[in-house]
Coordinates of C-alpha atoms and ligand atoms in Angstrom, one line a residue:
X1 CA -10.2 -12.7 -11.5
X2 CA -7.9 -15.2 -10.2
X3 CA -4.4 -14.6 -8.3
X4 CA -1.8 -16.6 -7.1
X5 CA 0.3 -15.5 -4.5
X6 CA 3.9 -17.3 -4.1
X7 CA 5.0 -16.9 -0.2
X8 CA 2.6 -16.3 3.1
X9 CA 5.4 -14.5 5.1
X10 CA 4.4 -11.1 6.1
X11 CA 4.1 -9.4 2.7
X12 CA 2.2 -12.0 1.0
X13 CA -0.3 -12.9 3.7
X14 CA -1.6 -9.3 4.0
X15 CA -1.4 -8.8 0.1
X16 CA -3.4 -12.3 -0.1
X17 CA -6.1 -11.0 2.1
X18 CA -6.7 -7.5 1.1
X19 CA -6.8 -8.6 -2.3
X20 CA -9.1 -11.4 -1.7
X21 CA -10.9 -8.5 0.3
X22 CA -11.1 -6.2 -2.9
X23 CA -13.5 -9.4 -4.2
X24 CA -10.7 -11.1 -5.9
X25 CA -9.8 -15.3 -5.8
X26 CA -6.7 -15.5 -4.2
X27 CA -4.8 -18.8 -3.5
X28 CA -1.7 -18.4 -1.3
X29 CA 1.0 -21.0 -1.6
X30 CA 3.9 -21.6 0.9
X31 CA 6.1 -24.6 0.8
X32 CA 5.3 -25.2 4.9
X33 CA 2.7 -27.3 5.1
X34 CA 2.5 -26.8 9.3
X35 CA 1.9 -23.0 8.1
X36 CA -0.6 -23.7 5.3
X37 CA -2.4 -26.6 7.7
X38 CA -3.0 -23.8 10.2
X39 CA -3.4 -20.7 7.8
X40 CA -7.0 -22.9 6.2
X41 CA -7.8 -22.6 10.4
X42 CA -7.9 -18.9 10.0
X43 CA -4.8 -19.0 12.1
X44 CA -1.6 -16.4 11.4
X45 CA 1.6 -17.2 12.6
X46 CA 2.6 -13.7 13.2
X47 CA 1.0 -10.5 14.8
X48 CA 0.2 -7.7 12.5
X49 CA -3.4 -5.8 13.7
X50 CA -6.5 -6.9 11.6
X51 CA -5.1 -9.4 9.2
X52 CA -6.4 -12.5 11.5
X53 CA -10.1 -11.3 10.5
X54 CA -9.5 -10.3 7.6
X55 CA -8.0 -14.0 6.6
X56 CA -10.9 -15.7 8.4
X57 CA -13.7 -13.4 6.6
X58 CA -12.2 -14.3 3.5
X59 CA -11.7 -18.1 3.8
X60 CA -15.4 -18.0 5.2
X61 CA -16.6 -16.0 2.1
X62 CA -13.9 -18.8 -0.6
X63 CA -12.0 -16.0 -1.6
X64 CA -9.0 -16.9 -0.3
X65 CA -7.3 -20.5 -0.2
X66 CA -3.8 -21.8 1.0
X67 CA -2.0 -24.9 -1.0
X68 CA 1.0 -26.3 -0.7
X69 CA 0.6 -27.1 -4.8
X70 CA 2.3 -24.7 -6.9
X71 CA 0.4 -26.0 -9.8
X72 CA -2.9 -25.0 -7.7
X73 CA -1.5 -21.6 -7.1
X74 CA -0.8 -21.1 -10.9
X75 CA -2.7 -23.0 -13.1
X76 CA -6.1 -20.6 -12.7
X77 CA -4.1 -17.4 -11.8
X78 CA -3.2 -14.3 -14.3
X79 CA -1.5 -12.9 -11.8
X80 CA 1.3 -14.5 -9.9
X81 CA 2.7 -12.5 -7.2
X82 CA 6.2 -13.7 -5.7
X83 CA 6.9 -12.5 -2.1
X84 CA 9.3 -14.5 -0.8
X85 CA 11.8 -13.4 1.5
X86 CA 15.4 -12.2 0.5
X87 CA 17.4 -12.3 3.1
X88 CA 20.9 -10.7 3.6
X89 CA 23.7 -12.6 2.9
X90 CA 27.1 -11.7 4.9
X91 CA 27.6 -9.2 2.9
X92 CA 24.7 -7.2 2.9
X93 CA 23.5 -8.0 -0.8
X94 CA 19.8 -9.5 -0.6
X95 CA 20.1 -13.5 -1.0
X96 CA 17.9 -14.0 -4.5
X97 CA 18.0 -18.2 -3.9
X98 CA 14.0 -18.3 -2.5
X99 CA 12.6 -16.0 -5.7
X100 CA 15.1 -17.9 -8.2
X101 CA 13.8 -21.4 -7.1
X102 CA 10.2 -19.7 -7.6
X103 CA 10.7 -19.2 -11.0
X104 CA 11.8 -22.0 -11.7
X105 CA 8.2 -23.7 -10.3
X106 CA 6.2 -21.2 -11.9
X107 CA 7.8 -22.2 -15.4
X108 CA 7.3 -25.5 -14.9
X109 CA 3.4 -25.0 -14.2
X110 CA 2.8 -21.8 -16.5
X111 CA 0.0 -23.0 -18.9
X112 CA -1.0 -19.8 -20.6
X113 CA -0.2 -16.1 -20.6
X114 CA 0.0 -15.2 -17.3
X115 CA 2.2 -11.9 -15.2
X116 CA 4.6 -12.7 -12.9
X117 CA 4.7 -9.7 -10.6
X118 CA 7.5 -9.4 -7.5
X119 CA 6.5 -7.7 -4.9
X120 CA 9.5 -8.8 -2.9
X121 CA 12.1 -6.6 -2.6
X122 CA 14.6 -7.2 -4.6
X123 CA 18.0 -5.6 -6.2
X124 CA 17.8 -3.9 -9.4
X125 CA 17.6 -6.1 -12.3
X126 CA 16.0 -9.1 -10.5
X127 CA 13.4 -8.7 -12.9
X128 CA 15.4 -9.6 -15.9
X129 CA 17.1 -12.5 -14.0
X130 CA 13.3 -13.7 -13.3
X131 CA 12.5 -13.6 -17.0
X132 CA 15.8 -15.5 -18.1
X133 CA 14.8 -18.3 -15.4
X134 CA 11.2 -18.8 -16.5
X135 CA 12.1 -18.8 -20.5
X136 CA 14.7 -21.1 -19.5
X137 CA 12.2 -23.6 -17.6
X138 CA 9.3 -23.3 -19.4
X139 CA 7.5 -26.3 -19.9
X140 CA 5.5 -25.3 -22.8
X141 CA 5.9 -22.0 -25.4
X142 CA 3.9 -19.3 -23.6
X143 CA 4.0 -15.9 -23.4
X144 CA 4.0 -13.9 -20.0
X145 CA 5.1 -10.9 -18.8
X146 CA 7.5 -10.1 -15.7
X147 CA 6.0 -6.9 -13.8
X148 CA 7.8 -5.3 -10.4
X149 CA 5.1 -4.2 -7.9
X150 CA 7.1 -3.1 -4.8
X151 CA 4.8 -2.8 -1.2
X152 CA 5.0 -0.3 0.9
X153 CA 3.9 -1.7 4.2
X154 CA 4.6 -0.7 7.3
X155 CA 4.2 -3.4 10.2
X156 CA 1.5 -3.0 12.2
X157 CA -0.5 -0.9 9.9
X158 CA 0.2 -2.8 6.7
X159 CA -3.9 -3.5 6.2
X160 CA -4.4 0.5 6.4
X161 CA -0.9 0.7 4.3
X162 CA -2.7 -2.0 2.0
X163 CA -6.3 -0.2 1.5
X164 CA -4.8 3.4 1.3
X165 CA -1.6 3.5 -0.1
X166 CA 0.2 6.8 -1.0
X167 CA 1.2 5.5 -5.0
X168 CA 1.2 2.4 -6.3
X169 CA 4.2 1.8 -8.6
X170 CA 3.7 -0.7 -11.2
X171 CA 7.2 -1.4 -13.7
X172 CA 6.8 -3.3 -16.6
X173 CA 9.1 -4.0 -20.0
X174 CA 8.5 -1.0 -22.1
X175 CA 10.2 -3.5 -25.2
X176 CA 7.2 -6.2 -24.2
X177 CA 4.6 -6.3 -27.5
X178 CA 2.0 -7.1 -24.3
X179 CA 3.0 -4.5 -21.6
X180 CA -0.1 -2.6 -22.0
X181 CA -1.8 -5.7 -21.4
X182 CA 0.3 -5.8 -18.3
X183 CA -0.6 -2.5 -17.0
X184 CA -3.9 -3.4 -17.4
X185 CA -4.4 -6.4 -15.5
X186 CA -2.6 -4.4 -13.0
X187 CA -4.7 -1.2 -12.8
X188 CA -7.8 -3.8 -12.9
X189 CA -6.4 -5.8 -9.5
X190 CA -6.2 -2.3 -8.3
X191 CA -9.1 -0.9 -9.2
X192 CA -10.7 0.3 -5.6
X193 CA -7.9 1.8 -5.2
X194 CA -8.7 4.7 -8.5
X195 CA -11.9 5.2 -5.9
X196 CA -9.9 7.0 -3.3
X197 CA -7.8 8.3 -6.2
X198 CA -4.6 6.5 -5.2
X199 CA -2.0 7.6 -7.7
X200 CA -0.2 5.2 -9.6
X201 CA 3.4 5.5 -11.1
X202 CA 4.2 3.5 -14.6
X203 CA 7.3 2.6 -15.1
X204 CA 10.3 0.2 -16.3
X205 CA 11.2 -2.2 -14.2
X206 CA 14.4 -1.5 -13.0
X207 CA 13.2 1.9 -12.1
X208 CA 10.1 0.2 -10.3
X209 CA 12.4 -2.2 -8.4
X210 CA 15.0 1.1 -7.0
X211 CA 12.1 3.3 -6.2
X212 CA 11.8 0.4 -3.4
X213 CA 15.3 0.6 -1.7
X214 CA 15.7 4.7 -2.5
X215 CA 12.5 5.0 -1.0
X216 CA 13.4 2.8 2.1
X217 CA 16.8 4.5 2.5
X218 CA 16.0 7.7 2.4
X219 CA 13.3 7.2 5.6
X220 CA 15.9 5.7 7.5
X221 CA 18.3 8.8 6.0
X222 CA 15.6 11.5 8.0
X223 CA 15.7 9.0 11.1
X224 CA 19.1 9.3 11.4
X225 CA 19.5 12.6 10.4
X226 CA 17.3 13.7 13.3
X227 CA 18.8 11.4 15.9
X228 CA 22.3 13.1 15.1
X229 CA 20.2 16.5 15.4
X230 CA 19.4 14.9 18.8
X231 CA 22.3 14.7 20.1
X232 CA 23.7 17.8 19.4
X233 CA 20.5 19.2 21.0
X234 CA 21.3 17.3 24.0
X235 CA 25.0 19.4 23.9
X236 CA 23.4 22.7 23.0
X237 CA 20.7 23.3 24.8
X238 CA 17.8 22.6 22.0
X239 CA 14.6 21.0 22.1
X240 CA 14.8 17.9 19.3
X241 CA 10.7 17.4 19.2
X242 CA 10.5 21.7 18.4
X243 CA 13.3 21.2 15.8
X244 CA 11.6 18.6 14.0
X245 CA 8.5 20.6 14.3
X246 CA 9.7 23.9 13.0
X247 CA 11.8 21.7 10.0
X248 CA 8.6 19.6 9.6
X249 CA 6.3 22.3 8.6
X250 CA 8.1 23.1 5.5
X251 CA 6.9 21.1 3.3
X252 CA 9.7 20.0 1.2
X253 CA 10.9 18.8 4.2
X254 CA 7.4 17.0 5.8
X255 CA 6.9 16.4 9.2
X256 CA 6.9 12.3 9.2
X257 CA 10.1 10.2 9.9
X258 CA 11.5 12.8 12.3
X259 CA 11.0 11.1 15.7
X260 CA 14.0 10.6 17.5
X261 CA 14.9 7.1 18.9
X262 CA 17.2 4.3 19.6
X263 CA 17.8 3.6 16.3
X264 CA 15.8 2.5 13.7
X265 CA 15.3 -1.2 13.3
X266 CA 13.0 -4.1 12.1
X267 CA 13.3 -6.7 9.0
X268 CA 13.6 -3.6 6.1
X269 CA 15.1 -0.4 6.8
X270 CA 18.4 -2.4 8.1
X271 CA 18.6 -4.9 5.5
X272 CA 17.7 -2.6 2.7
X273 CA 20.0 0.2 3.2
X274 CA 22.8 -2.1 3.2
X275 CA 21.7 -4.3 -0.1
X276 CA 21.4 -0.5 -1.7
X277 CA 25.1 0.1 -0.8
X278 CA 26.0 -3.3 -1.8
X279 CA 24.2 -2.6 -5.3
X280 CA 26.0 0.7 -5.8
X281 CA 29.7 -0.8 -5.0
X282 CA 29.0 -3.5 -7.7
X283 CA 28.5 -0.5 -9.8
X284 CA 31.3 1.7 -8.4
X285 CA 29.1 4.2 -7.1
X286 CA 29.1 5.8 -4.5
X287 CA 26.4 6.6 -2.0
X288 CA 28.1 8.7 0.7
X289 CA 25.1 9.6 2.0
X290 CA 23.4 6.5 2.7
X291 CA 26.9 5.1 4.0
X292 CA 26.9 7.8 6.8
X293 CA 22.7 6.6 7.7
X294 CA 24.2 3.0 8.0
X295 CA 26.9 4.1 10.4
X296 CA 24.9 6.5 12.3
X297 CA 22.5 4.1 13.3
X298 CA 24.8 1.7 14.2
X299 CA 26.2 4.4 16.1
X300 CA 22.6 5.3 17.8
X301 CA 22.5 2.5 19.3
X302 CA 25.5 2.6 21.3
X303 CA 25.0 6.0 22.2
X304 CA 21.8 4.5 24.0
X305 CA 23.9 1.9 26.1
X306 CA 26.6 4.7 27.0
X307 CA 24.0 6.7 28.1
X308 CA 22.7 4.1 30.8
X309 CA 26.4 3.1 31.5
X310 CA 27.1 7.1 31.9
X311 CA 24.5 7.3 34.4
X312 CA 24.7 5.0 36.3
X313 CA 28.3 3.9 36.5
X314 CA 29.6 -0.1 36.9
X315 CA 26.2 -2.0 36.0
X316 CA 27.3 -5.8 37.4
X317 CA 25.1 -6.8 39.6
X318 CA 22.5 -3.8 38.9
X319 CA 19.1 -4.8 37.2
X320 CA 17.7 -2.6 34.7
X321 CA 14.2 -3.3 33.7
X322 CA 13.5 -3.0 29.7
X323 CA 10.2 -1.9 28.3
X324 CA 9.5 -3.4 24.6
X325 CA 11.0 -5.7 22.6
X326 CA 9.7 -5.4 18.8
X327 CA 11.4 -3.2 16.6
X328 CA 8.0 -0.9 17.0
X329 CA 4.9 -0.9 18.5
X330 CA 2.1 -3.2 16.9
X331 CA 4.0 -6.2 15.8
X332 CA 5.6 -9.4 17.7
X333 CA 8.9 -8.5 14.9
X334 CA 11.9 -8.4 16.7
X335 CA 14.7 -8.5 14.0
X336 CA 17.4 -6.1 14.1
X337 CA 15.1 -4.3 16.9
X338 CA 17.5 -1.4 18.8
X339 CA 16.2 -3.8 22.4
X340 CA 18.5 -6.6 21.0
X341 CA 21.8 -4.6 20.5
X342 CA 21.1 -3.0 24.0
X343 CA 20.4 -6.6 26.1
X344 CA 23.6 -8.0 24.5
X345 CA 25.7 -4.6 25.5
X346 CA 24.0 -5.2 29.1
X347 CA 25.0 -8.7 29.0
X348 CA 29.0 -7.9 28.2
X349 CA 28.6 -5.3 31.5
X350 CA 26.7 -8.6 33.4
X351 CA 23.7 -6.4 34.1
X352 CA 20.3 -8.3 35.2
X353 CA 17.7 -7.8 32.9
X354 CA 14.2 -7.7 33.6
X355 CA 11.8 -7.5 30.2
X356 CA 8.2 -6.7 28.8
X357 CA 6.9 -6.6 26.0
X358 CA 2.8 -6.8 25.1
X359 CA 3.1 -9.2 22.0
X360 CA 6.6 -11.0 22.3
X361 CA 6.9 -13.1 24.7
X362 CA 9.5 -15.4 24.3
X363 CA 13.2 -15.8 25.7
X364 CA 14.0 -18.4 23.4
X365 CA 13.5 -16.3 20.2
X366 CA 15.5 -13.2 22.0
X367 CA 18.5 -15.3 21.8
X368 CA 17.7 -16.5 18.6
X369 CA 17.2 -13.5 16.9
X370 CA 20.0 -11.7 18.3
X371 CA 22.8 -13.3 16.0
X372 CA 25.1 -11.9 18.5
X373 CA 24.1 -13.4 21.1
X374 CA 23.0 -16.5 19.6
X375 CA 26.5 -17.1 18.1
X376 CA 28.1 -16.4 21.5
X377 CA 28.7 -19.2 23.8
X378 CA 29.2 -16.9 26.6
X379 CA 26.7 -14.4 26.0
X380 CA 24.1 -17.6 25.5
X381 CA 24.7 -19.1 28.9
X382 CA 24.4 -15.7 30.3
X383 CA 20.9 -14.3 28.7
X384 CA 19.3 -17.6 30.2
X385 CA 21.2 -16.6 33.7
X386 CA 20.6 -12.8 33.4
X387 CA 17.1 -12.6 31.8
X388 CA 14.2 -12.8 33.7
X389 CA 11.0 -11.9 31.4
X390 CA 8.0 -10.3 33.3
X391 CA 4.5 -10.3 32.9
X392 CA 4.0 -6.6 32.6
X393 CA 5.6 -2.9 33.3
X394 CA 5.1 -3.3 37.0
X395 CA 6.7 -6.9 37.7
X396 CA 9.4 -5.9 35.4
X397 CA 10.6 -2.2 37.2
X398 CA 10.0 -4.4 40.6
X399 CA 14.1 -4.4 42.7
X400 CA 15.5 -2.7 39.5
X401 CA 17.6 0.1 39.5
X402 CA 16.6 1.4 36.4
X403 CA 13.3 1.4 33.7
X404 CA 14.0 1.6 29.8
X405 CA 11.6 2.2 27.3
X406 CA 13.0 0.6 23.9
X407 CA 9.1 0.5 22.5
X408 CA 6.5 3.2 22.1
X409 CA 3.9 0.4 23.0
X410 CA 0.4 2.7 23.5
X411 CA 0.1 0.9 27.0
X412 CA 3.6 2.4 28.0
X413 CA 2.3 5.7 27.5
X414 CA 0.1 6.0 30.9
X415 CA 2.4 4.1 33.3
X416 CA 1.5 5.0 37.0
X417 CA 4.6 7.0 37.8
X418 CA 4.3 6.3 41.6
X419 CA 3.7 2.7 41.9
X420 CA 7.0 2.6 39.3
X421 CA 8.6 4.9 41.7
X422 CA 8.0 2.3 45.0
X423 CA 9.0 -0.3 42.7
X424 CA 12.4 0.9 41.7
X425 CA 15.3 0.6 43.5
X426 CA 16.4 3.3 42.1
X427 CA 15.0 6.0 40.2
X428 CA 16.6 5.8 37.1
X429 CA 14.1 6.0 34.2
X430 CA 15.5 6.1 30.4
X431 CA 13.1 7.0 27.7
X432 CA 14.6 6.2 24.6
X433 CA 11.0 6.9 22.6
X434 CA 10.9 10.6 24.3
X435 CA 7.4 9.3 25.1
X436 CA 7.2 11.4 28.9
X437 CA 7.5 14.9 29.3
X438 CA 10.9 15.4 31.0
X439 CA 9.5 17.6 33.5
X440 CA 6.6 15.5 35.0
X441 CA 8.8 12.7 35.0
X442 CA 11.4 14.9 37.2
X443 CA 8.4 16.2 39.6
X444 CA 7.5 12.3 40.4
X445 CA 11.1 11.8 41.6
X446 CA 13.1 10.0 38.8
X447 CA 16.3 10.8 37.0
X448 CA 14.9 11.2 33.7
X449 CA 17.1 10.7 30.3
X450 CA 15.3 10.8 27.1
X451 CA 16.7 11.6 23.3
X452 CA 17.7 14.8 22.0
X453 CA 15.7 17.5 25.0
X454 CA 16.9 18.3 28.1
Ligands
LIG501 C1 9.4 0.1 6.4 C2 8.8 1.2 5.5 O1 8.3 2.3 6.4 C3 7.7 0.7 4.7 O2 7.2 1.7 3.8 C4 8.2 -0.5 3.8 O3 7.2 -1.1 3.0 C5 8.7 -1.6 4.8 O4 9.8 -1.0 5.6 C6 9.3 -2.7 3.9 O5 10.2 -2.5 3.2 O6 8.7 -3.8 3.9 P1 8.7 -1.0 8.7 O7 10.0 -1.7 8.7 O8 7.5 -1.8 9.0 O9 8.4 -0.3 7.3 O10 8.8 0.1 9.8 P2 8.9 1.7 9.9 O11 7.6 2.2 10.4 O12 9.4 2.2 8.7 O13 9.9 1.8 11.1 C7 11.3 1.3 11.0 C8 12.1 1.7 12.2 O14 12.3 3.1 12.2 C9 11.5 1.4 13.5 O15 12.5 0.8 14.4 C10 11.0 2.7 14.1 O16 10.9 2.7 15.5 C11 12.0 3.6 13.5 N1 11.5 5.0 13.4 C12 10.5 5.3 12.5 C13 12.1 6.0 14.1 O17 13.1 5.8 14.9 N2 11.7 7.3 14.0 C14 10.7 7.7 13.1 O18 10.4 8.9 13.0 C15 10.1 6.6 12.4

């Protein structure tokens, strides 16, 4: 069978490639040529673990193949997967411009009955508008179907996300004469999935497309929960790590998504919870709840600046060395990452920075990724002036006055605590991934802070 997939961002690259690796034809189509140009060299523009061999194995085997040609991406396809990006707008609905001018091209080069599955994340009822669009610009009478098929990756495991999913939710239009037909094609795309018995979830398509952001909001609801529970530990006396435990093991509770941090972060989780609210005030509902997540993670992340300010008192002039950039560990994604919010709080206080990170690399896209600081004059001339970026842990804590961990990168796991501790100038030492056990840490001579123990 042949696919089409609309987008090679991060969602539609790895969905390209693992279906091409399931032994399906997949043709990706992007409207960059630069990215196509290099994506037929096996090369991918981002870093996600796995996916650059798993896109080269599959050009090698002509599985998979990048265009620029919508009309190549369609006309051989019965499945047409959009996953285009939809950003946030200023006001925290999802911008739908990217998947709207998509449906537009897939009208104009539909030739027979084909689905036209989203797999972008998009607000409830997107599905409807995509149907309008394409019976609106069709070129010639066909039938198709519109199916939503949220993903569920997480960066940096998204292949193993991909390959082993927990459910797979399929929505289709329960009034469609050829829905079953839908479902089908569906199941069969999936089908080495039914090996490991993946279940799958059949539904309308509105519900298909909220499972998405309830599902997204409600992770980043237990993250915040348990960085509030955190801090009240910190007050009280407790033990965060054995409250998540001993909450964890009940199983209506789980034990996943209960890591305390500096805030959760990256290019969903953020974006997502606010589109949700933005959805539910359009409907004049309201969604307490995730309100409070929104604003408690805000929240988290100043609570990690006052604790370095609390510390250590006046920071001009005082270098602090920060350990990992990216949002998480096994990706080069820095948007909305908790390491942004904290250099531009530094940068108001005029604090020297000194950074690592394994994967990302680059000054240039710090300040361009940090909206804040890109927008501010001030703050711009400063993070050239006050930025320094290292080449690893050791050049980084080298004259500072104090070592942050924003990133639970594996390889700042086993730092050598000595060498760190001649390096400093002063022992300060902020783990804001609880990654160290407190007391070792003390024993080697720092003044250890962490999240949520003592
Ligand atoms: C998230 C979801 O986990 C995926 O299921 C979803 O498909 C994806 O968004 C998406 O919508 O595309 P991702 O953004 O890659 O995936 O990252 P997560 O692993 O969810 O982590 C998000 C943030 O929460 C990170 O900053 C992480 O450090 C933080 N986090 C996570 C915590 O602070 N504590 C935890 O216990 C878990």
């Amino acid at each position: 069978m042949h696919i089409g997939i609309i987008g090679t961002g991060y969602v539609g690259l790895v969905t390209g490639a693992c279906f091409a690796e399931f032994g399906l034809f997949v043709t990706c189509l992007d409207k960059d040529e630069k990215k196509i140009k290099s994506l037929k060299k096996g090369k991918v523009p981002f870093y996600e673990p796995g996916l650059e061999e798993l896109v080269q194995r599959n050009l090698k085997e002509g599985r998979l193949t990048f265009t620029t040609d919508v009309a190549e991406a369609v006309d051989s396809s019965l499945a047409i997967f959009i996953a285009v990006g939809t950003p946030p707008r200023g006001d925290g609905s999802a911008d739908l411009k990217y998947i709207e001018d998509v449906a537009k091209e897939i009208a104009a080069n539909l030739n027979g009955y084909k689905i036209i599955v989203t797999k972008s994340t998009v607000p409830v009822g997107t599905g409807d508008r995509i149907r309008e669009i394409v019976s609106r610009n069709l070129k010639e009478l066909v039938h198709f179907d519109i199916v939503s098929n949220p993903e569920f990756l997480r960066e940096g495991s998204a292949i193993e996300d991909f390959m082993r999913p927990n459910r797979v939710i399929i929505g289709v239009d329960p009034e469609s004469s050829s829905g079953q037909q839908a479902i089908a094609i569906m199941k069969d795309l999936y089908k080495p999935l039914y090996l490991i018995e993946t279940p799958f979830v059949i539904t309308n398509i509105k519900t298909a497309e909220l499972i998405k952001y309830a599902s997204n909001s409600f992770l980043a609801t237990k993250i915040s929960f348990i960085n509030e529970i955190a801090n009240l530990c910190e007050k009280v006396g407790a033990d965060v790590h054995m409250v998540a435990k001993g909450m964890g093991l009940d199983m209506r509770i789980g034990s996943k998504f209960l890591h305390p941090g500096p805030g959760y972060g990256g290019s969903c989780l953020p974006k997502d919870t606010k589109a949700l609210l933005k959805m539910a005030e359009e409907q004049n509902v309201e969604l307490s709840v995730v309100d409070a997540v929104v604003r408690a993670n805000e929240k988290q992340k100043e609570i990690m600046a006052k604790k370095i300010k609390d510390a250590m008192g006046v920071l001009k002039e005082k270098t602090i060395a920060i350990l990992g950039l990216s949002f998480k560990p096994n990706t080069d994604d820095i948007r909305d990452a908790p390491s942004l919010y904290l250099i531009r709080r530094l940068l108001t206080e005029k604090a020297k920075i000194r950074v690592y990170d394994p994967v990302v690399r680059s000054l240039d896209l710090i300040a361009k990724s940090n909206e804040l600081i890109a927008n501010d004059s001030k703050l711009r001339a400063l993070s050239s002036k006050l930025i320094t970026y290292c080449k690893d842990p050791y050049e980084a804590a080298k004259g500072a006055h104090a070592l942050v961990i924003m990133t639970e990168w594996n390889q700042f796991r086993n730092l050598e605590l000595e060498r760190l501790r001649k390096l400093l100038k002063e022992p300060y030492f902020f783990d804001f991934r609880n990654i160290y056990e407190p007391k070792r840490l003390k024993e080697n001579g720092f003044k250890y802070f962490c999240v949520g123990r003592q």
